[in-house]
JSON list of C-alpha atoms in Angstrom, two decimals:
[
{"chain": "X", "resi": 29, "resn": "MET", "atom": "CA", "xyz": [7.77, -4.23, 3.86]},
{"chain": "X", "resi": 30, "resn": "ASN", "atom": "CA", "xyz": [6.02, -5.92, 0.95]},
{"chain": "X", "resi": 31, "resn": "ILE", "atom": "CA", "xyz": [3.06, -4.73, -1.13]},
{"chain": "X", "resi": 32, "resn": "PHE", "atom": "CA", "xyz": [0.46, -6.43, 1.09]},
{"chain": "X", "resi": 33, "resn": "GLU", "atom": "CA", "xyz": [1.85, -4.91, 4.29]},
{"chain": "X", "resi": 34, "resn": "SER", "atom": "CA", "xyz": [2.04, -1.53, 2.61]},
{"chain": "X", "resi": 35, "resn": "VAL", "atom": "CA", "xyz": [-1.56, -1.58, 1.38]},
{"chain": "X", "resi": 36, "resn": "ARG", "atom": "CA", "xyz": [-2.74, -2.79, 4.79]},
{"chain": "X", "resi": 37, "resn": "SER", "atom": "CA", "xyz": [-0.74, -0.03, 6.52]},
{"chain": "X", "resi": 38, "resn": "VAL", "atom": "CA", "xyz": [-2.03, 2.73, 4.22]},
{"chain": "X", "resi": 39, "resn": "LEU", "atom": "CA", "xyz": [-5.65, 1.62, 4.49]},
{"chain": "X", "resi": 40, "resn": "SER", "atom": "CA", "xyz": [-5.45, 1.15, 8.26]},
{"chain": "X", "resi": 41, "resn": "ASN", "atom": "CA", "xyz": [-4.05, 4.70, 8.52]},
{"chain": "X", "resi": 42, "resn": "TYR", "atom": "CA", "xyz": [-6.77, 5.94, 6.14]},
{"chain": "X", "resi": 43, "resn": "ALA", "atom": "CA", "xyz": [-6.85, 9.57, 7.33]},
{"chain": "X", "resi": 44, "resn": "ASN", "atom": "CA", "xyz": [-3.83, 9.59, 9.62]},
{"chain": "X", "resi": 45, "resn": "PHE", "atom": "CA", "xyz": [-1.67, 12.57, 8.70]},
{"chain": "X", "resi": 46, "resn": "LYS", "atom": "CA", "xyz": [0.60, 12.15, 11.74]},
{"chain": "X", "resi": 47, "resn": "GLY", "atom": "CA", "xyz": [3.67, 10.00, 12.00]},
{"chain": "X", "resi": 48, "resn": "ARG", "atom": "CA", "xyz": [6.03, 8.74, 9.35]},
{"chain": "X", "resi": 49, "resn": "ALA", "atom": "CA", "xyz": [5.89, 6.39, 6.34]},
{"chain": "X", "resi": 50, "resn": "CYS", "atom": "CA", "xyz": [8.96, 4.66, 4.95]},
{"chain": "X", "resi": 51, "resn": "ARG", "atom": "CA", "xyz": [9.85, 4.68, 1.27]},
{"chain": "X", "resi": 52, "resn": "ALA", "atom": "CA", "xyz": [8.69, 1.11, 0.77]},
{"chain": "X", "resi": 53, "resn": "GLU", "atom": "CA", "xyz": [5.25, 1.84, 2.17]},
{"chain": "X", "resi": 54, "resn": "PHE", "atom": "CA", "xyz": [4.85, 4.91, -0.06]},
{"chain": "X", "resi": 55, "resn": "TRP", "atom": "CA", "xyz": [6.11, 3.34, -3.30]},
{"chain": "X", "resi": 56, "resn": "TRP", "atom": "CA", "xyz": [4.30, 0.01, -2.86]},
{"chain": "X", "resi": 57, "resn": "TRP", "atom": "CA", "xyz": [1.09, 1.97, -2.32]},
{"chain": "X", "resi": 58, "resn": "GLN", "atom": "CA", "xyz": [1.75, 3.99, -5.46]},
{"chain": "X", "resi": 59, "resn": "LEU", "atom": "CA", "xyz": [2.32, 0.80, -7.50]},
{"chain": "X", "resi": 60, "resn": "PHE", "atom": "CA", "xyz": [-0.80, -0.87, -6.08]},
{"chain": "X", "resi": 61, "resn": "SER", "atom": "CA", "xyz": [-2.87, 2.23, -6.75]},
{"chain": "X", "resi": 62, "resn": "LEU", "atom": "CA", "xyz": [-1.58, 2.46, -10.33]},
{"chain": "X", "resi": 63, "resn": "LEU", "atom": "CA", "xyz": [-2.33, -1.22, -11.02]},
{"chain": "X", "resi": 64, "resn": "VAL", "atom": "CA", "xyz": [-5.87, -0.90, -9.67]},
{"chain": "X", "resi": 65, "resn": "LEU", "atom": "CA", "xyz": [-6.38, 2.28, -11.70]},
{"chain": "X", "resi": 66, "resn": "ILE", "atom": "CA", "xyz": [-5.24, 0.54, -14.90]},
{"chain": "X", "resi": 67, "resn": "SER", "atom": "CA", "xyz": [-7.56, -2.38, -14.14]},
{"chain": "X", "resi": 68, "resn": "ALA", "atom": "CA", "xyz": [-10.44, 0.02, -13.47]},
{"chain": "X", "resi": 69, "resn": "ASN", "atom": "CA", "xyz": [-9.68, 1.77, -16.75]},
{"chain": "X", "resi": 70, "resn": "GLN", "atom": "CA", "xyz": [-9.89, -1.51, -18.66]},
{"chain": "X", "resi": 71, "resn": "PHE", "atom": "CA", "xyz": [-13.06, -2.52, -16.85]},
{"chain": "X", "resi": 72, "resn": "ASP", "atom": "CA", "xyz": [-14.59, 0.89, -17.57]},
{"chain": "X", "resi": 73, "resn": "ALA", "atom": "CA", "xyz": [-13.69, 0.55, -21.25]},
{"chain": "X", "resi": 74, "resn": "MET", "atom": "CA", "xyz": [-15.46, -2.80, -21.46]},
{"chain": "X", "resi": 75, "resn": "PHE", "atom": "CA", "xyz": [-18.40, -1.58, -19.38]},
{"chain": "X", "resi": 76, "resn": "LEU", "atom": "CA", "xyz": [-18.88, 1.61, -21.38]},
{"chain": "X", "resi": 77, "resn": "LYS", "atom": "CA", "xyz": [-18.48, -0.22, -24.68]},
{"chain": "X", "resi": 78, "resn": "VAL", "atom": "CA", "xyz": [-21.38, -2.50, -23.74]},
{"chain": "X", "resi": 79, "resn": "LEU", "atom": "CA", "xyz": [-23.46, 0.50, -22.65]},
{"chain": "X", "resi": 80, "resn": "HIS", "atom": "CA", "xyz": [-22.57, 2.33, -25.87]},
{"chain": "X", "resi": 81, "resn": "LEU", "atom": "CA", "xyz": [-24.07, -0.52, -27.91]},
{"chain": "X", "resi": 82, "resn": "PHE", "atom": "CA", "xyz": [-27.47, 0.28, -26.40]},
{"chain": "X", "resi": 83, "resn": "SER", "atom": "CA", "xyz": [-27.35, 4.07, -26.60]},
{"chain": "X", "resi": 84, "resn": "ASP", "atom": "CA", "xyz": [-26.11, 6.85, -28.84]},
{"chain": "X", "resi": 85, "resn": "ALA", "atom": "CA", "xyz": [-24.43, 8.79, -26.01]},
{"chain": "X", "resi": 86, "resn": "PRO", "atom": "CA", "xyz": [-20.75, 9.68, -26.51]},
{"chain": "X", "resi": 87, "resn": "GLN", "atom": "CA", "xyz": [-18.22, 7.80, -24.41]},
{"chain": "X", "resi": 88, "resn": "ALA", "atom": "CA", "xyz": [-16.52, 9.63, -21.55]},
{"chain": "X", "resi": 89, "resn": "ASP", "atom": "CA", "xyz": [-12.80, 9.37, -20.84]},
{"chain": "X", "resi": 90, "resn": "ASP", "atom": "CA", "xyz": [-13.25, 8.55, -17.17]},
{"chain": "X", "resi": 91, "resn": "GLY", "atom": "CA", "xyz": [-15.60, 5.78, -16.25]},
{"chain": "X", "resi": 92, "resn": "PRO", "atom": "CA", "xyz": [-17.43, 5.14, -13.01]},
{"chain": "X", "resi": 93, "resn": "PHE", "atom": "CA", "xyz": [-14.95, 2.58, -11.66]},
{"chain": "X", "resi": 94, "resn": "GLN", "atom": "CA", "xyz": [-11.99, 4.93, -12.11]},
{"chain": "X", "resi": 95, "resn": "MET", "atom": "CA", "xyz": [-13.87, 7.71, -10.35]},
{"chain": "X", "resi": 96, "resn": "ILE", "atom": "CA", "xyz": [-14.89, 5.41, -7.47]},
{"chain": "X", "resi": 97, "resn": "TRP", "atom": "CA", "xyz": [-11.27, 4.33, -7.03]},
{"chain": "X", "resi": 98, "resn": "PHE", "atom": "CA", "xyz": [-9.98, 7.91, -7.26]},
{"chain": "X", "resi": 99, "resn": "ILE", "atom": "CA", "xyz": [-12.48, 9.28, -4.74]},
{"chain": "X", "resi": 100, "resn": "GLY", "atom": "CA", "xyz": [-12.07, 6.32, -2.40]},
{"chain": "X", "resi": 101, "resn": "THR", "atom": "CA", "xyz": [-8.29, 6.53, -2.28]},
{"chain": "X", "resi": 102, "resn": "LEU", "atom": "CA", "xyz": [-7.77, 10.29, -2.41]},
{"chain": "X", "resi": 103, "resn": "ILE", "atom": "CA", "xyz": [-7.48, 10.72, 1.36]},
{"chain": "X", "resi": 104, "resn": "PRO", "atom": "CA", "xyz": [-5.20, 7.71, 2.01]},
{"chain": "X", "resi": 105, "resn": "SER", "atom": "CA", "xyz": [-2.97, 8.74, -0.91]},
{"chain": "X", "resi": 106, "resn": "LEU", "atom": "CA", "xyz": [-2.64, 12.25, 0.51]},
{"chain": "X", "resi": 107, "resn": "SER", "atom": "CA", "xyz": [-2.02, 10.93, 4.02]},
{"chain": "X", "resi": 108, "resn": "VAL", "atom": "CA", "xyz": [0.74, 8.52, 2.95]},
{"chain": "X", "resi": 109, "resn": "CYS", "atom": "CA", "xyz": [2.39, 11.34, 0.97]},
{"chain": "X", "resi": 110, "resn": "VAL", "atom": "CA", "xyz": [2.28, 13.63, 4.02]},
{"chain": "X", "resi": 111, "resn": "ARG", "atom": "CA", "xyz": [3.68, 10.86, 6.24]},
{"chain": "X", "resi": 112, "resn": "ARG", "atom": "CA", "xyz": [6.43, 10.25, 3.64]},
{"chain": "X", "resi": 113, "resn": "LEU", "atom": "CA", "xyz": [7.37, 13.92, 3.80]},
{"chain": "X", "resi": 114, "resn": "HIS", "atom": "CA", "xyz": [7.41, 13.65, 7.59]},
{"chain": "X", "resi": 115, "resn": "ASP", "atom": "CA", "xyz": [9.91, 10.80, 7.27]},
{"chain": "X", "resi": 116, "resn": "ILE", "atom": "CA", "xyz": [12.40, 13.14, 5.61]},
{"chain": "X", "resi": 117, "resn": "ASP", "atom": "CA", "xyz": [11.65, 15.79, 8.27]},
{"chain": "X", "resi": 118, "resn": "ARG", "atom": "CA", "xyz": [9.51, 18.03, 6.05]},
{"chain": "X", "resi": 119, "resn": "ARG", "atom": "CA", "xyz": [6.07, 19.37, 6.85]},
{"chain": "X", "resi": 120, "resn": "GLY", "atom": "CA", "xyz": [3.13, 17.97, 4.90]},
{"chain": "X", "resi": 121, "resn": "TRP", "atom": "CA", "xyz": [2.44, 21.39, 3.44]},
{"chain": "X", "resi": 122, "resn": "TRP", "atom": "CA", "xyz": [5.40, 20.80, 1.11]},
{"chain": "X", "resi": 123, "resn": "MET", "atom": "CA", "xyz": [3.00, 18.68, -0.92]},
{"chain": "X", "resi": 124, "resn": "LEU", "atom": "CA", "xyz": [1.49, 21.91, -2.24]},
{"chain": "X", "resi": 125, "resn": "ILE", "atom": "CA", "xyz": [4.67, 22.55, -4.23]},
{"chain": "X", "resi": 126, "resn": "ILE", "atom": "CA", "xyz": [3.14, 20.34, -6.90]},
{"chain": "X", "resi": 127, "resn": "VAL", "atom": "CA", "xyz": [1.08, 23.33, -8.09]},
{"chain": "X", "resi": 128, "resn": "VAL", "atom": "CA", "xyz": [4.29, 24.87, -9.46]},
{"chain": "X", "resi": 129, "resn": "PRO", "atom": "CA", "xyz": [4.43, 23.70, -13.10]},
{"chain": "X", "resi": 130, "resn": "VAL", "atom": "CA", "xyz": [7.04, 21.04, -13.89]},
{"chain": "X", "resi": 131, "resn": "PHE", "atom": "CA", "xyz": [9.51, 22.02, -11.15]},
{"chain": "X", "resi": 132, "resn": "GLY", "atom": "CA", "xyz": [7.04, 21.30, -8.33]},
{"chain": "X", "resi": 133, "resn": "ALA", "atom": "CA", "xyz": [6.29, 17.74, -9.42]},
{"chain": "X", "resi": 134, "resn": "LEU", "atom": "CA", "xyz": [9.98, 16.95, -9.96]},
{"chain": "X", "resi": 135, "resn": "TYR", "atom": "CA", "xyz": [10.93, 18.39, -6.58]},
{"chain": "X", "resi": 136, "resn": "LEU", "atom": "CA", "xyz": [8.17, 16.43, -4.81]},
{"chain": "X", "resi": 137, "resn": "LEU", "atom": "CA", "xyz": [9.31, 13.26, -6.60]},
{"chain": "X", "resi": 138, "resn": "TYR", "atom": "CA", "xyz": [12.87, 13.92, -5.46]},
{"chain": "X", "resi": 139, "resn": "GLN", "atom": "CA", "xyz": [11.71, 14.41, -1.88]},
{"chain": "X", "resi": 140, "resn": "CYS", "atom": "CA", "xyz": [9.75, 11.14, -1.93]},
{"chain": "X", "resi": 141, "resn": "VAL", "atom": "CA", "xyz": [12.78, 9.21, -3.22]},
{"chain": "X", "resi": 142, "resn": "LYS", "atom": "CA", "xyz": [15.13, 10.50, -0.51]},
{"chain": "X", "resi": 143, "resn": "GLN", "atom": "CA", "xyz": [16.02, 8.29, 2.43]},
{"chain": "X", "resi": 144, "resn": "GLY", "atom": "CA", "xyz": [14.23, 9.21, 5.63]},
{"chain": "X", "resi": 145, "resn": "SER", "atom": "CA", "xyz": [15.79, 10.26, 8.90]},
{"chain": "X", "resi": 146, "resn": "ARG", "atom": "CA", "xyz": [17.44, 7.29, 10.53]},
{"chain": "X", "resi": 147, "resn": "SER", "atom": "CA", "xyz": [16.47, 8.26, 14.03]},
{"chain": "X", "resi": 148, "resn": "TYR", "atom": "CA", "xyz": [13.77, 10.13, 15.86]},
{"chain": "X", "resi": 149, "resn": "ASN", "atom": "CA", "xyz": [12.71, 13.40, 14.27]},
{"chain": "X", "resi": 150, "resn": "ARG", "atom": "CA", "xyz": [10.02, 15.93, 15.18]},
{"chain": "X", "resi": 151, "resn": "PHE", "atom": "CA", "xyz": [7.35, 13.72, 13.59]},
{"chain": "X", "resi": 152, "resn": "GLY", "atom": "CA", "xyz": [8.15, 10.54, 15.52]},
{"chain": "X", "resi": 153, "resn": "ASP", "atom": "CA", "xyz": [10.29, 7.43, 15.50]},
{"chain": "X", "resi": 154, "resn": "ASN", "atom": "CA", "xyz": [11.74, 5.83, 12.41]},
{"chain": "X", "resi": 155, "resn": "PRO", "atom": "CA", "xyz": [9.05, 3.52, 10.95]},
{"chain": "X", "resi": 156, "resn": "LEU", "atom": "CA", "xyz": [11.74, 0.94, 10.11]},
{"chain": "X", "resi": 157, "resn": "GLY", "atom": "CA", "xyz": [12.98, 0.79, 13.68]},
{"chain": "X", "resi": 158, "resn": "ASN", "atom": "CA", "xyz": [16.60, 1.54, 12.72]},
{"chain": "X", "resi": 159, "resn": "ARG", "atom": "CA", "xyz": [17.64, 4.11, 15.26]},
{"chain": "X", "resi": 160, "resn": "ARG", "atom": "CA", "xyz": [20.87, 5.66, 16.32]},
{"chain": "X", "resi": 161, "resn": "PRO", "atom": "CA", "xyz": [21.84, 5.41, 19.99]},
{"chain": "X", "resi": 162, "resn": "ALA", "atom": "CA", "xyz": [19.68, 7.42, 22.38]},
{"chain": "X", "resi": 163, "resn": "SER", "atom": "CA", "xyz": [22.46, 9.98, 22.95]},
{"chain": "X", "resi": 164, "resn": "HIS", "atom": "CA", "xyz": [21.93, 11.23, 19.38]},
{"chain": "X", "resi": 165, "resn": "ALA", "atom": "CA", "xyz": [18.17, 11.53, 19.85]},
{"chain": "X", "resi": 166, "resn": "ARG", "atom": "CA", "xyz": [18.66, 14.20, 22.51]},
{"chain": "X", "resi": 167, "resn": "GLU", "atom": "CA", "xyz": [19.45, 16.81, 19.87]},
{"chain": "X", "resi": 168, "resn": "PHE", "atom": "CA", "xyz": [15.82, 16.66, 18.75]},
{"chain": "X", "resi": 169, "resn": "MET", "atom": "CA", "xyz": [14.38, 16.83, 22.25]},
{"chain": "X", "resi": 170, "resn": "PRO", "atom": "CA", "xyz": [13.67, 20.20, 23.91]},
{"chain": "X", "resi": 171, "resn": "GLN", "atom": "CA", "xyz": [16.07, 21.19, 26.63]},
{"chain": "X", "resi": 172, "resn": "PHE", "atom": "CA", "xyz": [14.54, 22.33, 29.93]},
{"chain": "X", "resi": 173, "resn": "GLY", "atom": "CA", "xyz": [16.68, 24.34, 32.33]}
]
Protein backbone atom coordinates (compact mmCIF):
# COMPACT_ATOMS: atom_id res chain seq x y z
CA MET A 1 0.00 0.00 0.00
CA ASN A 2 1.40 3.39 -0.98
CA ILE A 3 0.54 6.84 0.33
CA PHE A 4 -2.15 7.48 -2.29
CA GLU A 5 -3.93 4.19 -1.62
CA SER A 6 -3.72 4.84 2.10
CA VAL A 7 -5.20 8.33 1.91
CA ARG A 8 -7.94 7.08 -0.41
CA SER A 9 -8.70 4.19 1.96
CA VAL A 10 -8.82 6.40 5.07
CA LEU A 11 -11.02 9.03 3.42
CA SER A 12 -13.34 6.43 1.88
CA ASN A 13 -13.73 4.88 5.36
CA TYR A 14 -14.25 8.36 6.85
CA ALA A 15 -16.27 7.30 9.91
CA ASN A 16 -15.89 3.53 9.68
CA PHE A 17 -14.78 2.24 13.07
CA LYS A 18 -15.27 -1.42 12.10
CA GLY A 19 -12.77 -3.67 10.43
CA ARG A 20 -9.01 -3.56 10.36
CA ALA A 21 -6.28 -1.25 9.03
CA CYS A 22 -2.78 -2.45 8.25
CA ARG A 23 0.34 -0.69 9.48
CA ALA A 24 1.05 0.85 6.09
CA GLU A 25 -2.39 2.41 5.88
CA PHE A 26 -2.08 3.89 9.37
CA TRP A 27 1.48 5.24 9.03
CA TRP A 28 1.04 6.62 5.50
CA TRP A 29 -2.04 8.46 6.73
CA GLN A 30 -0.08 9.86 9.67
CA LEU A 31 2.70 11.08 7.34
CA PHE A 32 0.22 12.63 4.90
CA SER A 33 -1.65 14.32 7.73
CA LEU A 34 1.59 15.70 9.20
CA LEU A 35 2.74 17.06 5.82
CA VAL A 36 -0.59 18.78 5.22
CA LEU A 37 -0.53 20.20 8.75
CA ILE A 38 2.97 21.62 8.21
CA SER A 39 1.85 23.13 4.90
CA ALA A 40 -1.24 24.61 6.55
CA ASN A 41 0.96 26.04 9.30
CA GLN A 42 3.17 27.77 6.73
CA PHE A 43 0.18 29.02 4.79
CA ASP A 44 -1.39 30.32 8.00
CA ALA A 45 1.84 32.11 8.91
CA MET A 46 1.89 33.89 5.55
CA PHE A 47 -1.85 34.59 5.66
CA LEU A 48 -1.79 35.96 9.21
CA LYS A 49 1.33 38.02 8.51
CA VAL A 50 -0.49 39.77 5.67
CA LEU A 51 -3.54 40.33 7.88
CA HIS A 52 -1.32 41.61 10.69
CA LEU A 53 0.01 44.34 8.39
CA PHE A 54 -3.50 45.81 8.21
CA SER A 55 -4.48 45.49 11.87
CA ASP A 56 -3.01 45.78 15.33
CA ALA A 57 -4.47 42.47 16.57
CA PRO A 58 -2.01 39.98 18.08
CA GLN A 59 -1.22 36.89 16.05
CA ALA A 60 -2.66 33.56 17.16
CA ASP A 61 -0.65 30.34 17.24
CA ASP A 62 -3.22 28.33 15.31
CA GLY A 63 -4.51 29.74 12.08
CA PRO A 64 -7.73 29.02 10.26
CA PHE A 65 -6.23 26.53 7.80
CA GLN A 66 -4.74 24.40 10.57
CA MET A 67 -8.06 24.37 12.40
CA ILE A 68 -9.99 23.44 9.23
CA TRP A 69 -7.58 20.56 8.60
CA PHE A 70 -7.72 19.41 12.23
CA ILE A 71 -11.52 19.48 12.42
CA GLY A 72 -11.93 17.91 8.98
CA THR A 73 -9.61 15.00 9.69
CA LEU A 74 -10.38 14.34 13.35
CA ILE A 75 -12.92 11.59 12.68
CA PRO A 76 -10.94 9.75 9.97
CA SER A 77 -7.80 9.92 12.13
CA LEU A 78 -9.66 8.40 15.06
CA SER A 79 -11.27 5.75 12.87
CA VAL A 80 -7.97 4.63 11.31
CA CYS A 81 -6.42 4.44 14.80
CA VAL A 82 -9.31 2.29 16.03
CA ARG A 83 -9.06 0.04 12.96
CA ARG A 84 -5.29 -0.23 13.54
CA LEU A 85 -5.94 -1.39 17.10
CA HIS A 86 -8.45 -3.89 15.72
CA ASP A 87 -5.70 -5.27 13.48
CA ILE A 88 -3.67 -6.26 16.55
CA ASP A 89 -6.83 -7.71 18.14
CA ARG A 90 -7.40 -4.85 20.61
CA ARG A 91 -10.61 -2.95 21.15
CA GLY A 92 -10.74 0.66 19.99
CA TRP A 93 -11.26 1.81 23.56
CA TRP A 94 -7.54 1.20 24.11
CA MET A 95 -7.04 4.53 22.36
CA LEU A 96 -8.13 6.22 25.60
CA ILE A 97 -4.89 5.11 27.25
CA ILE A 98 -3.34 8.22 25.73
CA VAL A 99 -4.81 10.25 28.61
CA VAL A 100 -2.26 8.62 30.94
CA PRO A 101 0.72 11.04 30.93
CA VAL A 102 3.80 9.86 29.03
CA PHE A 103 3.21 6.12 29.49
CA GLY A 104 -0.11 6.17 27.62
CA ALA A 105 1.27 7.78 24.47
CA LEU A 106 4.30 5.47 24.41
CA TYR A 107 2.13 2.39 24.91
CA LEU A 108 -0.27 3.46 22.13
CA LEU A 109 2.71 4.10 19.84
CA TYR A 110 4.03 0.62 20.63
CA GLN A 111 0.65 -0.92 19.86
CA CYS A 112 0.44 0.88 16.51
CA VAL A 113 3.92 -0.34 15.51
CA LYS A 114 3.17 -4.00 16.25
CA GLN A 115 2.42 -6.39 13.42
CA GLY A 116 -1.25 -7.26 13.09
CA SER A 117 -2.82 -10.68 13.33
CA ARG A 118 -1.94 -12.70 10.28
CA SER A 119 -5.28 -14.39 10.02
CA TYR A 120 -8.90 -13.76 10.85
CA ASN A 121 -9.53 -12.23 14.26
CA ARG A 122 -12.70 -11.07 16.00
CA PHE A 123 -12.65 -7.81 14.00
CA GLY A 124 -12.46 -9.38 10.54
CA ASP A 125 -10.07 -10.67 7.91
CA ASN A 126 -6.48 -9.56 7.53
CA PRO A 127 -6.49 -6.37 5.40
CA LEU A 128 -3.35 -7.57 3.59
CA GLY A 129 -4.96 -10.84 2.57
CA ASN A 130 -2.17 -12.98 4.08
CA ARG A 131 -4.06 -15.68 5.90
CA ARG A 132 -3.18 -18.92 7.51
CA PRO A 133 -5.00 -22.04 6.32
CA ALA A 134 -8.69 -22.21 7.20
CA SER A 135 -8.07 -24.90 9.84
CA HIS A 136 -6.35 -22.27 12.02
CA ALA A 137 -9.23 -19.80 11.61
CA ARG A 138 -11.58 -22.17 13.42
CA GLU A 139 -10.07 -21.27 16.78
CA PHE A 140 -11.61 -17.82 16.45
CA MET A 141 -15.02 -19.06 15.37
CA PRO A 142 -17.69 -19.96 17.95
CA GLN A 143 -18.32 -23.63 18.42
CA PHE A 144 -21.95 -24.78 18.30
CA GLY A 145 -22.84 -28.14 19.79
